mmCIF file with all atom_site columns, C-alpha atoms in Angstrom:
data_model
loop_
_atom_site.group_PDB
_atom_site.id
_atom_site.type_symbol
_atom_site.label_atom_id
_atom_site.label_alt_id
_atom_site.label_comp_id
_atom_site.label_asym_id
_atom_site.label_entity_id
_atom_site.label_seq_id
_atom_site.pdbx_PDB_ins_code
_atom_site.Cartn_x
_atom_site.Cartn_y
_atom_site.Cartn_z
_atom_site.occupancy
_atom_site.B_iso_or_equiv
_atom_site.pdbx_formal_charge
_atom_site.auth_seq_id
_atom_site.auth_comp_id
_atom_site.auth_asym_id
_atom_site.auth_atom_id
_atom_site.pdbx_PDB_model_num
ATOM 1  C CA . UNK N 1 1  ? 0.000   0.000  0.000   1.00 0.00 ? 24  UNK N CA 1
ATOM 2  C CA . UNK N 1 2  ? 1.044   3.521  -0.705  1.00 0.00 ? 25  UNK N CA 1
ATOM 3  C CA . UNK N 1 3  ? 1.438   5.867  2.209   1.00 0.00 ? 26  UNK N CA 1
ATOM 4  C CA . UNK N 1 4  ? -1.150  8.641  2.145   1.00 0.00 ? 27  UNK N CA 1
ATOM 5  C CA . UNK N 1 5  ? 0.089   12.076 1.202   1.00 0.00 ? 28  UNK N CA 1
ATOM 6  C CA . UNK N 1 6  ? -1.288  15.343 2.395   1.00 0.00 ? 29  UNK N CA 1
ATOM 7  C CA . UNK N 1 7  ? -3.190  16.766 -0.618  1.00 0.00 ? 30  UNK N CA 1
ATOM 8  C CA . UNK N 1 8  ? -2.468  20.378 0.343   1.00 0.00 ? 31  UNK N CA 1
ATOM 9  C CA . UNK N 1 9  ? 1.273   19.733 0.629   1.00 0.00 ? 32  UNK N CA 1
ATOM 10 C CA . UNK N 1 10 ? 1.208   17.816 -2.650  1.00 0.00 ? 33  UNK N CA 1
ATOM 11 C CA . UNK N 1 11 ? -0.479  20.698 -4.487  1.00 0.00 ? 34  UNK N CA 1
ATOM 12 C CA . UNK N 1 12 ? 1.849   23.264 -2.904  1.00 0.00 ? 35  UNK N CA 1
ATOM 13 C CA . UNK N 1 13 ? 4.893   21.267 -4.003  1.00 0.00 ? 36  UNK N CA 1
ATOM 14 C CA . UNK N 1 14 ? 3.527   20.973 -7.541  1.00 0.00 ? 37  UNK N CA 1
ATOM 15 C CA . UNK N 1 15 ? 2.909   24.718 -7.710  1.00 0.00 ? 38  UNK N CA 1
ATOM 16 C CA . UNK N 1 16 ? 6.441   25.477 -6.567  1.00 0.00 ? 39  UNK N CA 1
ATOM 17 C CA . UNK N 1 17 ? 7.909   23.236 -9.277  1.00 0.00 ? 40  UNK N CA 1
ATOM 18 C CA . UNK N 1 18 ? 5.630   24.458 -12.042 1.00 0.00 ? 41  UNK N CA 1
ATOM 19 C CA . UNK N 1 19 ? 6.790   27.342 -14.144 1.00 0.00 ? 42  UNK N CA 1
ATOM 20 C CA . UNK N 1 20 ? 4.239   29.532 -15.820 1.00 0.00 ? 43  UNK N CA 1
ATOM 21 C CA . UNK N 1 21 ? 4.246   29.177 -19.567 1.00 0.00 ? 44  UNK N CA 1
ATOM 22 C CA . UNK N 1 22 ? 2.892   31.161 -22.438 1.00 0.00 ? 45  UNK N CA 1
ATOM 23 C CA . UNK N 1 23 ? 2.226   34.822 -21.818 1.00 0.00 ? 46  UNK N CA 1
ATOM 24 C CA . UNK N 1 24 ? 2.816   34.485 -18.063 1.00 0.00 ? 47  UNK N CA 1
ATOM 25 C CA . UNK N 1 25 ? 6.496   33.572 -18.224 1.00 0.00 ? 48  UNK N CA 1
ATOM 26 C CA . UNK N 1 26 ? 9.133   36.189 -17.495 1.00 0.00 ? 49  UNK N CA 1
ATOM 27 C CA . UNK N 1 27 ? 10.193  38.110 -20.587 1.00 0.00 ? 50  UNK N CA 1
ATOM 28 C CA . UNK N 1 28 ? 7.282   36.961 -22.759 1.00 0.00 ? 51  UNK N CA 1
ATOM 29 C CA . UNK N 1 29 ? 6.531   40.531 -23.839 1.00 0.00 ? 52  UNK N CA 1
ATOM 30 C CA . UNK N 1 30 ? 9.983   41.880 -24.519 1.00 0.00 ? 53  UNK N CA 1
ATOM 31 C CA . UNK N 1 31 ? 9.003   43.985 -27.540 1.00 0.00 ? 54  UNK N CA 1
ATOM 32 C CA . UNK N 1 32 ? 9.246   47.792 -27.168 1.00 0.00 ? 55  UNK N CA 1
ATOM 33 C CA . UNK N 1 33 ? 5.633   47.924 -28.342 1.00 0.00 ? 56  UNK N CA 1
ATOM 34 C CA . UNK N 1 34 ? 4.624   46.463 -24.969 1.00 0.00 ? 57  UNK N CA 1
ATOM 35 C CA . UNK N 1 35 ? 6.159   49.341 -23.026 1.00 0.00 ? 58  UNK N CA 1
ATOM 36 C CA . UNK N 1 36 ? 4.116   51.096 -20.341 1.00 0.00 ? 59  UNK N CA 1
ATOM 37 C CA . UNK N 1 37 ? 4.489   54.470 -22.073 1.00 0.00 ? 60  UNK N CA 1
ATOM 38 C CA . UNK N 1 38 ? 3.072   53.105 -25.323 1.00 0.00 ? 61  UNK N CA 1
ATOM 39 C CA . UNK N 1 39 ? 0.117   51.616 -23.447 1.00 0.00 ? 62  UNK N CA 1
ATOM 40 C CA . UNK N 1 40 ? -0.495  54.919 -21.647 1.00 0.00 ? 63  UNK N CA 1
ATOM 41 C CA . UNK N 1 41 ? -0.433  56.906 -24.890 1.00 0.00 ? 64  UNK N CA 1
ATOM 42 C CA . UNK N 1 42 ? -2.802  54.460 -26.557 1.00 0.00 ? 65  UNK N CA 1
ATOM 43 C CA . UNK N 1 43 ? -5.119  54.696 -23.559 1.00 0.00 ? 66  UNK N CA 1
ATOM 44 C CA . UNK N 1 44 ? -5.171  58.491 -23.756 1.00 0.00 ? 67  UNK N CA 1
ATOM 45 C CA . UNK N 1 45 ? -5.821  58.400 -27.504 1.00 0.00 ? 68  UNK N CA 1
ATOM 46 C CA . UNK N 1 46 ? -8.656  55.906 -27.076 1.00 0.00 ? 69  UNK N CA 1
ATOM 47 C CA . UNK N 1 47 ? -10.124 57.978 -24.254 1.00 0.00 ? 70  UNK N CA 1
ATOM 48 C CA . UNK N 1 48 ? -10.110 61.119 -26.394 1.00 0.00 ? 71  UNK N CA 1
ATOM 49 C CA . UNK N 1 49 ? -11.692 59.218 -29.297 1.00 0.00 ? 72  UNK N CA 1
ATOM 50 C CA . UNK N 1 50 ? -14.390 57.795 -27.033 1.00 0.00 ? 73  UNK N CA 1
ATOM 51 C CA . UNK N 1 51 ? -15.205 61.180 -25.531 1.00 0.00 ? 74  UNK N CA 1
ATOM 52 C CA . UNK N 1 52 ? -15.340 62.761 -28.996 1.00 0.00 ? 75  UNK N CA 1
ATOM 53 C CA . UNK N 1 53 ? -17.771 60.111 -30.224 1.00 0.00 ? 76  UNK N CA 1
ATOM 54 C CA . UNK N 1 54 ? -19.876 60.450 -27.070 1.00 0.00 ? 77  UNK N CA 1
ATOM 55 C CA . UNK N 1 55 ? -20.012 64.253 -27.328 1.00 0.00 ? 78  UNK N CA 1
ATOM 56 C CA . UNK N 1 56 ? -20.945 64.227 -31.018 1.00 0.00 ? 79  UNK N CA 1
ATOM 57 C CA . UNK N 1 57 ? -23.632 61.640 -30.252 1.00 0.00 ? 80  UNK N CA 1
ATOM 58 C CA . UNK N 1 58 ? -25.076 63.885 -27.548 1.00 0.00 ? 81  UNK N CA 1
ATOM 59 C CA . UNK N 1 59 ? -25.053 66.899 -29.876 1.00 0.00 ? 82  UNK N CA 1
ATOM 60 C CA . UNK N 1 60 ? -26.667 64.871 -32.667 1.00 0.00 ? 83  UNK N CA 1
ATOM 61 C CA . UNK N 1 61 ? -29.341 63.582 -30.317 1.00 0.00 ? 84  UNK N CA 1
ATOM 62 C CA . UNK N 1 62 ? -30.105 67.009 -28.901 1.00 0.00 ? 85  UNK N CA 1
ATOM 63 C CA . UNK N 1 63 ? -30.331 68.534 -32.387 1.00 0.00 ? 86  UNK N CA 1
ATOM 64 C CA . UNK N 1 64 ? -32.624 65.810 -33.666 1.00 0.00 ? 87  UNK N CA 1
ATOM 65 C CA . UNK N 1 65 ? -35.143 66.188 -30.860 1.00 0.00 ? 88  UNK N CA 1
ATOM 66 C CA . UNK N 1 66 ? -37.478 69.161 -30.899 1.00 0.00 ? 89  UNK N CA 1
ATOM 67 C CA . UNK N 1 67 ? -37.102 71.186 -27.760 1.00 0.00 ? 90  UNK N CA 1
ATOM 68 C CA . UNK N 1 68 ? -38.240 74.579 -26.606 1.00 0.00 ? 91  UNK N CA 1
ATOM 69 C CA . UNK N 1 69 ? -35.048 75.230 -24.685 1.00 0.00 ? 92  UNK N CA 1
ATOM 70 C CA . UNK N 1 70 ? -33.471 77.182 -27.525 1.00 0.00 ? 93  UNK N CA 1
ATOM 71 C CA . UNK N 1 71 ? -30.367 74.997 -27.669 1.00 0.00 ? 94  UNK N CA 1
ATOM 72 C CA . UNK N 1 72 ? -31.082 74.029 -31.275 1.00 0.00 ? 95  UNK N CA 1
ATOM 73 C CA . UNK N 1 73 ? -31.572 77.264 -33.228 1.00 0.00 ? 96  UNK N CA 1
ATOM 74 C CA . UNK N 1 74 ? -31.725 75.459 -36.578 1.00 0.00 ? 97  UNK N CA 1
ATOM 75 C CA . UNK N 1 75 ? -33.962 72.489 -37.397 1.00 0.00 ? 98  UNK N CA 1
ATOM 76 C CA . UNK N 1 76 ? -32.127 69.203 -37.938 1.00 0.00 ? 99  UNK N CA 1
ATOM 77 C CA . UNK N 1 77 ? -33.464 68.834 -41.497 1.00 0.00 ? 100 UNK N CA 1
ATOM 78 C CA . UNK N 1 78 ? -34.012 71.396 -44.200 1.00 0.00 ? 101 UNK N CA 1
ATOM 79 C CA . UNK N 1 79 ? -37.610 70.167 -44.574 1.00 0.00 ? 102 UNK N CA 1
ATOM 80 C CA . UNK N 1 80 ? -38.536 72.101 -41.451 1.00 0.00 ? 103 UNK N CA 1
ATOM 81 C CA . UNK N 1 81 ? -37.463 75.396 -43.075 1.00 0.00 ? 104 UNK N CA 1
ATOM 82 C CA . UNK N 1 82 ? -39.499 75.080 -46.236 1.00 0.00 ? 105 UNK N CA 1
ATOM 83 C CA . UNK N 1 83 ? -42.927 76.704 -45.996 1.00 0.00 ? 106 UNK N CA 1
#
């Protein structure tokens, strides 16, 4: 018969011996394109693009809805101007 092993100790020993592979190993992303500064600049550019799209969507929505607030001085379509 085999002597019983502690399952927690067995798993801990296996984890100590195991090396992470794939993208989790040390030095997997050694390209300069994976630099923190590049990621920060891309994040800022994407944030600006998202805010621009959001703001133009809000303006488009507010111009397409009829309101009495006076925010939209011109009608959204030229059909509203023709008598």
